[in-house]
PDB file of C-alpha atoms in Angstrom:
ATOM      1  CA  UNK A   1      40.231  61.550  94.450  1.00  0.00           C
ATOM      2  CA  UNK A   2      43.544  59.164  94.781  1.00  0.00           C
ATOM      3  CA  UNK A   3      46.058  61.963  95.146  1.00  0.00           C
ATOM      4  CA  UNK A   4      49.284  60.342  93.831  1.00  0.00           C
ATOM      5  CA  UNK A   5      49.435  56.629  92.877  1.00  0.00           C
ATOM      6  CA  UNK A   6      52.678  55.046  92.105  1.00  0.00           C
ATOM      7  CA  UNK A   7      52.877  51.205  90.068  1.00  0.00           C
ATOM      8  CA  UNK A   8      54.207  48.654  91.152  1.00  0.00           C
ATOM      9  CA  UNK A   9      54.130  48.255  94.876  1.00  0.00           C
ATOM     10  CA  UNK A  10      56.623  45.948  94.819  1.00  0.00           C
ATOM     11  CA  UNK A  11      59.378  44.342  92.274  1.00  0.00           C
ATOM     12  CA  UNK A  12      62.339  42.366  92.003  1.00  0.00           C
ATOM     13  CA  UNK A  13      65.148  42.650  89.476  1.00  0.00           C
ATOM     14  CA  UNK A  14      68.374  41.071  88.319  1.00  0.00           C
ATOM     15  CA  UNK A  15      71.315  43.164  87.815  1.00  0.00           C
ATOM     16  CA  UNK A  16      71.284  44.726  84.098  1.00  0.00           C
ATOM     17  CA  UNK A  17      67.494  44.181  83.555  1.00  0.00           C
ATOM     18  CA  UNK A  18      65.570  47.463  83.174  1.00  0.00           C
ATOM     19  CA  UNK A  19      62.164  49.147  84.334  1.00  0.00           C
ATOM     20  CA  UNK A  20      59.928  52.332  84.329  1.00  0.00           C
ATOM     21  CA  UNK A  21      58.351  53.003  87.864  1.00  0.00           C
ATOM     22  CA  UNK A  22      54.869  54.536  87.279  1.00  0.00           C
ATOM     23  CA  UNK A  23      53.267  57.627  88.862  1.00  0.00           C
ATOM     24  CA  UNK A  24      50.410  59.279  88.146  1.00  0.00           C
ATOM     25  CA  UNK A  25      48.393  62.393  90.129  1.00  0.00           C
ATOM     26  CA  UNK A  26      44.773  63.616  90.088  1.00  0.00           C
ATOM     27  CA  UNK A  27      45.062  66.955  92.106  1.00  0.00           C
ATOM     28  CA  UNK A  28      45.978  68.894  88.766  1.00  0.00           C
ATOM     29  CA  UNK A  29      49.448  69.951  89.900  1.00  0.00           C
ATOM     30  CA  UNK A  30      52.047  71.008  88.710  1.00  0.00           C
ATOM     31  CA  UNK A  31      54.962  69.854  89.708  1.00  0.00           C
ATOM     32  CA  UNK A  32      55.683  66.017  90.358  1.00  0.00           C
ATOM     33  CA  UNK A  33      58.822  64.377  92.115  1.00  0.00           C
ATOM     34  CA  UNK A  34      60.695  61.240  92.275  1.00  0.00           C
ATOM     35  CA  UNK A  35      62.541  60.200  95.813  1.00  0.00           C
ATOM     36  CA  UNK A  36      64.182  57.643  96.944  1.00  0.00           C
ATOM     37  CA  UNK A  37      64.361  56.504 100.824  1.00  0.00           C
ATOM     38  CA  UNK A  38      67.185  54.321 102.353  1.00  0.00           C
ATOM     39  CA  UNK A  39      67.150  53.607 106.351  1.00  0.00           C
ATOM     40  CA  UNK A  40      69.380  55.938 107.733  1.00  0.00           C
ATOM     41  CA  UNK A  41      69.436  58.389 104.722  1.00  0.00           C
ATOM     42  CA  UNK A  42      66.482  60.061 104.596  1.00  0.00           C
ATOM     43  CA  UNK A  43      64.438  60.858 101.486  1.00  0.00           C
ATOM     44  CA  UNK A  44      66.796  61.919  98.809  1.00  0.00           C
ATOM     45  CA  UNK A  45      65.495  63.635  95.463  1.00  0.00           C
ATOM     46  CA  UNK A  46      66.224  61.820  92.065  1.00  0.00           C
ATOM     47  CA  UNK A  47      64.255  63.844  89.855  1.00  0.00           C
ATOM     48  CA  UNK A  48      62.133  66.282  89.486  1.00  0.00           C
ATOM     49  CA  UNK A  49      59.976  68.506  87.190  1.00  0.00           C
ATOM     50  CA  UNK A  50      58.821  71.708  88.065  1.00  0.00           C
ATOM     51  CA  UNK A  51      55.818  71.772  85.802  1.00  0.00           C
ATOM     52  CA  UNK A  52      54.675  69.489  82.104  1.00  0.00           C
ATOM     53  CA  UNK A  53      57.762  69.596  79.797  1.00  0.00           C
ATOM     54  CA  UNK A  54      60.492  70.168  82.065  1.00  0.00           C
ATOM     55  CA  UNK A  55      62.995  68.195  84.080  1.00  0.00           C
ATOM     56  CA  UNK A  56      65.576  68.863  86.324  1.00  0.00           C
ATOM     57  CA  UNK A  57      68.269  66.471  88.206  1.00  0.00           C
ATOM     58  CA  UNK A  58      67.869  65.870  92.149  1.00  0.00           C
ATOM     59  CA  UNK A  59      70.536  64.906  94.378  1.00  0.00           C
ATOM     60  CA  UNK A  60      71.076  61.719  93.347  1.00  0.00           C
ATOM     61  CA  UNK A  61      70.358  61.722  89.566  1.00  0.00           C
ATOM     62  CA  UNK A  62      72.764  58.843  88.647  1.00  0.00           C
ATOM     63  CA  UNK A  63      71.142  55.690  86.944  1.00  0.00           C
ATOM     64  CA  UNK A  64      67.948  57.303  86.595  1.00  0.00           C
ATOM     65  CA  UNK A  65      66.082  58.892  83.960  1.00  0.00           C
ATOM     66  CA  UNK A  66      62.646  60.686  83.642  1.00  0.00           C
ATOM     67  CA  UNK A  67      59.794  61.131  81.777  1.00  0.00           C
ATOM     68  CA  UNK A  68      57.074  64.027  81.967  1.00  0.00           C
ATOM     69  CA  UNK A  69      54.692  61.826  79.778  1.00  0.00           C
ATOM     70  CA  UNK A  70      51.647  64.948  80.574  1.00  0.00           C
ATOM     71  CA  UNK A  71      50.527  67.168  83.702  1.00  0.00           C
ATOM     72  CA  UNK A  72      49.379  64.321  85.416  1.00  0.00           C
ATOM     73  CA  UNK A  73      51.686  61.720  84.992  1.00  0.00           C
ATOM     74  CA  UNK A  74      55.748  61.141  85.768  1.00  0.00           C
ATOM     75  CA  UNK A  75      57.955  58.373  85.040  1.00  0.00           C
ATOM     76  CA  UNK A  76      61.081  56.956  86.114  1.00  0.00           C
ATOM     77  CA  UNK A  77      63.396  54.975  84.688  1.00  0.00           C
ATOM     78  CA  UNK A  78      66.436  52.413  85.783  1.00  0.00           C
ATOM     79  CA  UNK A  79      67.984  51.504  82.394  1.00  0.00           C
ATOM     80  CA  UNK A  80      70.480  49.042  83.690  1.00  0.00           C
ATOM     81  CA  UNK A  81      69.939  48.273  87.394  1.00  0.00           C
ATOM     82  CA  UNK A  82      72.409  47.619  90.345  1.00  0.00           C
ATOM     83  CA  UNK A  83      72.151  46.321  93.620  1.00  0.00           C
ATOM     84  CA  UNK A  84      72.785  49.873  95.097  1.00  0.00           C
ATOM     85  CA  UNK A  85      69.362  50.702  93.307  1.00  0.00           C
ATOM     86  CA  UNK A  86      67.530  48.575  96.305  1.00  0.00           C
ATOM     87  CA  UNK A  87      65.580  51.332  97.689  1.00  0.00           C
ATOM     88  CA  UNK A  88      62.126  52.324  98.088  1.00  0.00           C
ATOM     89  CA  UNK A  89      61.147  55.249  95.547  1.00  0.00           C
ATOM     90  CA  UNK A  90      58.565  57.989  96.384  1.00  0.00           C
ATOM     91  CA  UNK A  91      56.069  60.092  93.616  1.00  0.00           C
ATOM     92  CA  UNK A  92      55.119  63.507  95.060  1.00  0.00           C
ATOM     93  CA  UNK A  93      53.060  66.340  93.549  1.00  0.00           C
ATOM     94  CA  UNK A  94      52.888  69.783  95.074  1.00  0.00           C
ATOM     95  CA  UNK A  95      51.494  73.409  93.899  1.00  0.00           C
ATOM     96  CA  UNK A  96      53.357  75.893  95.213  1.00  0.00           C
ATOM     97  CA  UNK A  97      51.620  79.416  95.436  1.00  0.00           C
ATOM     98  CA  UNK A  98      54.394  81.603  97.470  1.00  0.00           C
ATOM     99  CA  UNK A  99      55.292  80.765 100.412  1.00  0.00           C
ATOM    100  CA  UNK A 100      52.647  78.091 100.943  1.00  0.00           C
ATOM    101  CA  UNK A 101      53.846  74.826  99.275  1.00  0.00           C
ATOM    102  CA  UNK A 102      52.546  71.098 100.462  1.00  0.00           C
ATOM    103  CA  UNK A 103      53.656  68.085  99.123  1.00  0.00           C
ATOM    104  CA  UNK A 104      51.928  64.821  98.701  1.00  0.00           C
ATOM    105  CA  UNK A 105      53.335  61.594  98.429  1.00  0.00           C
ATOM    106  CA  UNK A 106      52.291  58.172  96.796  1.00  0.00           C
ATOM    107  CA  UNK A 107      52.303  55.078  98.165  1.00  0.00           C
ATOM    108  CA  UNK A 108      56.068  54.233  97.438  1.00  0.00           C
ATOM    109  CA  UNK A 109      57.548  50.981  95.184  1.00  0.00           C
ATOM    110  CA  UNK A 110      60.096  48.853  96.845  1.00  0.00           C
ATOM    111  CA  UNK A 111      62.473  47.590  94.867  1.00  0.00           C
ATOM    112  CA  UNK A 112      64.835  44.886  94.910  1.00  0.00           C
ATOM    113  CA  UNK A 113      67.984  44.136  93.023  1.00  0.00           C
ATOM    114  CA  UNK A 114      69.603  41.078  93.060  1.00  0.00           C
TER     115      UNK A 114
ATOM    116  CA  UNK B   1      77.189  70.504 107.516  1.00  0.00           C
ATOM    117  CA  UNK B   2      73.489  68.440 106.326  1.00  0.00           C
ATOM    118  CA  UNK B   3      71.073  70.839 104.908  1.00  0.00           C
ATOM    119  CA  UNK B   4      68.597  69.919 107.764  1.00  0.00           C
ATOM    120  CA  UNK B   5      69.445  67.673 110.867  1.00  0.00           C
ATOM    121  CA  UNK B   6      67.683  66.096 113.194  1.00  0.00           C
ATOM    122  CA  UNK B   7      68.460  63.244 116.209  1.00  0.00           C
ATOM    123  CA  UNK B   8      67.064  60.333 114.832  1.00  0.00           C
ATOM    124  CA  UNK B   9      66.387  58.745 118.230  1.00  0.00           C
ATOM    125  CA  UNK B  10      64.464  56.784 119.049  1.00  0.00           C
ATOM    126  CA  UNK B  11      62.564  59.072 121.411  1.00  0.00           C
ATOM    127  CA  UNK B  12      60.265  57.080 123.941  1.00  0.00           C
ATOM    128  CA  UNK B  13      57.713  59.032 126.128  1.00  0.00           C
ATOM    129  CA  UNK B  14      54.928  57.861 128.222  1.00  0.00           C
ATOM    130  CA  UNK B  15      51.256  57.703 127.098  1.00  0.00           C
ATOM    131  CA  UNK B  16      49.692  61.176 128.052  1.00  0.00           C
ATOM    132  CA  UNK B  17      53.036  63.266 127.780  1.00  0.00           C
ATOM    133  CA  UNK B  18      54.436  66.126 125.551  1.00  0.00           C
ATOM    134  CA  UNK B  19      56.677  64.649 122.915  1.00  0.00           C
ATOM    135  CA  UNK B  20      58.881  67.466 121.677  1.00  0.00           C
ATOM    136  CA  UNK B  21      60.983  67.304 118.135  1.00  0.00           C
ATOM    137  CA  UNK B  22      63.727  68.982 116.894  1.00  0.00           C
ATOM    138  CA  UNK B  23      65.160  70.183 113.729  1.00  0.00           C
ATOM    139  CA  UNK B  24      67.846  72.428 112.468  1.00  0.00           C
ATOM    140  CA  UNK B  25      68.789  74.026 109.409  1.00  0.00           C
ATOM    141  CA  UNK B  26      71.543  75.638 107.366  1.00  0.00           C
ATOM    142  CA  UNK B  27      70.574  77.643 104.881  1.00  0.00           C
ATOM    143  CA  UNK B  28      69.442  81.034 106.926  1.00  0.00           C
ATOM    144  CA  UNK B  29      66.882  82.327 103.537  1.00  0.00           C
ATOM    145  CA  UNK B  30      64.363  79.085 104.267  1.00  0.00           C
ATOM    146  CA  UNK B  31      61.112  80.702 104.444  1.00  0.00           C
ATOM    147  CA  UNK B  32      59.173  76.896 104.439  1.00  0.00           C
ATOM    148  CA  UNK B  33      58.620  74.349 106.962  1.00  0.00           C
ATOM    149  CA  UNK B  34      57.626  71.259 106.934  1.00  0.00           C
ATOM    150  CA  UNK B  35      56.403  67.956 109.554  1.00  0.00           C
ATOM    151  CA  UNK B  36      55.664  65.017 107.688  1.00  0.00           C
ATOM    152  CA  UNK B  37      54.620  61.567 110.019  1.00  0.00           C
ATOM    153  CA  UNK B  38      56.089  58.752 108.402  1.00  0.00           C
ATOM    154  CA  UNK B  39      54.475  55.066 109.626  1.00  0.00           C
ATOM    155  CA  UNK B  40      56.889  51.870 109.587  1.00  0.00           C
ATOM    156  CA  UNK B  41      56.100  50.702 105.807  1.00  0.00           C
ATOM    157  CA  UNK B  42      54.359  53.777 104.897  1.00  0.00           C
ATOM    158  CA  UNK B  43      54.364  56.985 102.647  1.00  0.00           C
ATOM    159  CA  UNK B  44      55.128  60.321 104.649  1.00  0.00           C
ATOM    160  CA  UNK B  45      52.323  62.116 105.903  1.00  0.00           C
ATOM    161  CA  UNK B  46      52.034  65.708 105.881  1.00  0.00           C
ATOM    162  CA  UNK B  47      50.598  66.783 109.783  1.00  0.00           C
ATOM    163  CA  UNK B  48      51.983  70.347 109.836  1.00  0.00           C
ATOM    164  CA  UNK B  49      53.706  73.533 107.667  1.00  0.00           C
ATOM    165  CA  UNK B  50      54.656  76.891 109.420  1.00  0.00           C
ATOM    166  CA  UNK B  51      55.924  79.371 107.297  1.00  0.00           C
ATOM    167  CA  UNK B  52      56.351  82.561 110.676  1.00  0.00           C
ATOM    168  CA  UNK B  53      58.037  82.774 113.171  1.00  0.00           C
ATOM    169  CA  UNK B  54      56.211  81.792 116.086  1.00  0.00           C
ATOM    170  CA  UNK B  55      53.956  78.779 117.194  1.00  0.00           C
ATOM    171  CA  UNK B  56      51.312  77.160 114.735  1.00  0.00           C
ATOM    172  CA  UNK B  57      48.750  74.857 116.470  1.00  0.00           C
ATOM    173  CA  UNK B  58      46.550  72.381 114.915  1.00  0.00           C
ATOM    174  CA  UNK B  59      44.521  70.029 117.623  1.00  0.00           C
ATOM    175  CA  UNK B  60      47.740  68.322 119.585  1.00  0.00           C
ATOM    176  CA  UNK B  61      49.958  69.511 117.222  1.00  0.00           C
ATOM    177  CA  UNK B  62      52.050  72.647 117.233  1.00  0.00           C
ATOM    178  CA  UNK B  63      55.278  73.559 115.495  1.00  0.00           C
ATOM    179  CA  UNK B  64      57.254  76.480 116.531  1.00  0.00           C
ATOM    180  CA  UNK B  65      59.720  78.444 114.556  1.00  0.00           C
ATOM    181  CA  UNK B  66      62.789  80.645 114.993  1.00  0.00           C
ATOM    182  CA  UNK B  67      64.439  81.668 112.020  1.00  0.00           C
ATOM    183  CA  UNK B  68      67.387  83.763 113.973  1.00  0.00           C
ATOM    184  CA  UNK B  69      68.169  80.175 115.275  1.00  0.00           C
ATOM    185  CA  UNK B  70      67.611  78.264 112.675  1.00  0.00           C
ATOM    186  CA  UNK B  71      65.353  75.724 114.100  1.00  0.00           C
ATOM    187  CA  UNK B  72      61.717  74.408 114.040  1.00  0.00           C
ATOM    188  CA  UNK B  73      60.375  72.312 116.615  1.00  0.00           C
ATOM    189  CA  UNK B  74      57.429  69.882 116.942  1.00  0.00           C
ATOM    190  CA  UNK B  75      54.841  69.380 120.064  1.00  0.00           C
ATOM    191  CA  UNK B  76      52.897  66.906 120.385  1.00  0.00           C
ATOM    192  CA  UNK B  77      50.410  67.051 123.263  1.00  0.00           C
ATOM    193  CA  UNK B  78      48.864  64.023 125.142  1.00  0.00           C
ATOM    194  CA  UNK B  79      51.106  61.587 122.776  1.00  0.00           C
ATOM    195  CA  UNK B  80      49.043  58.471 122.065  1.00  0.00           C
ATOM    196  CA  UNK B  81      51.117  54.712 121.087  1.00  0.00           C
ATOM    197  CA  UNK B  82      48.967  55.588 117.803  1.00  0.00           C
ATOM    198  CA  UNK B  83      51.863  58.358 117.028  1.00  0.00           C
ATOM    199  CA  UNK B  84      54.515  56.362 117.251  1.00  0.00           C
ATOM    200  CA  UNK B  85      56.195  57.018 113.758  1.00  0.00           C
ATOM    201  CA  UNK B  86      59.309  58.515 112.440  1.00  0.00           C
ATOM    202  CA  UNK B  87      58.905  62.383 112.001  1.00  0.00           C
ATOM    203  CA  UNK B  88      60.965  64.467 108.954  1.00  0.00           C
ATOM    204  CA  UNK B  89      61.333  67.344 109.221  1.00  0.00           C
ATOM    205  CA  UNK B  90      61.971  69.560 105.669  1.00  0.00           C
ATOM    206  CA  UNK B  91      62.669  73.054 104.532  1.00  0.00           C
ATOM    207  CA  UNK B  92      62.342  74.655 101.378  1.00  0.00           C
ATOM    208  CA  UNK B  93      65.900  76.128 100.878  1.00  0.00           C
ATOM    209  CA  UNK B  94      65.928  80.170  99.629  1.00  0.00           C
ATOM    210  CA  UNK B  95      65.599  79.879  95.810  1.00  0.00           C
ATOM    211  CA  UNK B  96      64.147  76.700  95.019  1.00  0.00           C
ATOM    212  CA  UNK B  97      60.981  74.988  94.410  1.00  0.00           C
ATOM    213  CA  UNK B  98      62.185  71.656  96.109  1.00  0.00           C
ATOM    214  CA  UNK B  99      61.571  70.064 100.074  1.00  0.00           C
ATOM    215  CA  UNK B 100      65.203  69.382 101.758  1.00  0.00           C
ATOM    216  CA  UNK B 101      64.487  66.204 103.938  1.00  0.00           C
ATOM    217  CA  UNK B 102      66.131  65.232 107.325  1.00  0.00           C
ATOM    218  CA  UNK B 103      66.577  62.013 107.854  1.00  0.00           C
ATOM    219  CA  UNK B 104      63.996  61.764 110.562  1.00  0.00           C
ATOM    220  CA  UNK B 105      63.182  61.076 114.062  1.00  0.00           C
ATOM    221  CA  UNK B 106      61.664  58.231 115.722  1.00  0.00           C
ATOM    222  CA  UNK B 107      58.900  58.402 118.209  1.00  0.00           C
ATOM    223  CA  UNK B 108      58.107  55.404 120.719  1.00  0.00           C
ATOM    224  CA  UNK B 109      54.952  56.410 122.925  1.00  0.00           C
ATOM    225  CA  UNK B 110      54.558  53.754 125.659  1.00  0.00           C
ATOM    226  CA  UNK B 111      51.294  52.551 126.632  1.00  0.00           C
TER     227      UNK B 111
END
């Protein structure tokens, strides 16, 4: 069992170039989640998608778009990236079943833009 | 007002002591609660959930809850330096399927 695993680990980018952060779960649930972390902010939501073939904007939505590719795997996208995309971005899955709801995270991808 | 607040330290105690964490929240309907343990460089870790009021224990762990105050609270008993980490707290606001984070707190356990 991996749990969540998230591609690349790490990657540098000019301003304007383009990407698709990987992610990819084996605990068969079903929603997945896309964060970003910045020292002093916290871990702020981009993305996320409640179960396969839906999508629905986080907090900070801007720049970013998403792909639900299947129940196991979620992507994000940075179509034209900017410095203030420097950040290190977080997969999660969870299964909620009423009130009991854990969340488990990937390894994270720290990116640079220059 | 953030969602969910907490001091984000740091928050040094001696080896062998009770390291107590704090966390606040705003929307009075969050029924979830969350601890994640977050090392320097790593993903967050999920250590505890409490979803009653009350206290939850789990080996040196316990989180306590008060919803008429709105806050949760995390013990740690006998702190080692191994649990020296940042710890987020997050709730699951009233409606939604989605963790609000706080921006964390920072334990330093001294040797």
């Amino acid at each position: 069992n991996a749990g969540v695993t998230q591609t690349p680990k790490f990657q540098v980018l000019k301003t304007g170039q383009s990407m698709t952060l990987q992610c990819a779960q084996d605990m068969n649930h079903n929603s997945m989640y896309w964060y970003r972390q910045d020292p002093g902010m916290g871990l702020r939501l981009i993305y996320y998608s409640a179960s396969e073939g839906t999508t629905d904007k986080g907090e900070v939505p801007n720049g970013y778009n998403v792909s639900r590719l299947n129940k196991r795997e979620f992507s994000l996208r940075l179509e034209s990236a900017a410095p203030s995309q420097t950040s290190v971005y977080f997969c999660a899955s969870s299964e909620r079943q009423g009130v009991a709801y854990e969340q488990y995270f990937g390894p994270g991808t720290r990116l640079t833009v220059t | 007002q953030k969602e969910v607040e907490q001091n984000s330290g740091p928050l040094s105690v001696p080896e062998g002591a009770i390291a107590s964490l704090n966390c606040t929240y705003s929307d009075r309907g969050s029924q979830s609660f969350f601890w994640y343990r977050q090392y320097s460089g790593k993903s967050p870790e999920l250590i505890m959930f409490i979803y009653s009021n009350g206290d939850k224990e789990d080996g040196r762990f316990t989180a306590q809850l008060n919803k008429a105050s709105q806050y949760v609270s995390l013990l740690i008993r006998d702190s080692q330096p191994s649990d020296s980490a940042t710890y987020l707290c997050a709730v699951i606001p009233s409606g939604f399927q989605k963790l609000v984070f706080g921006t964390g707190t920072r334990l330093l356990v001294s040797p």
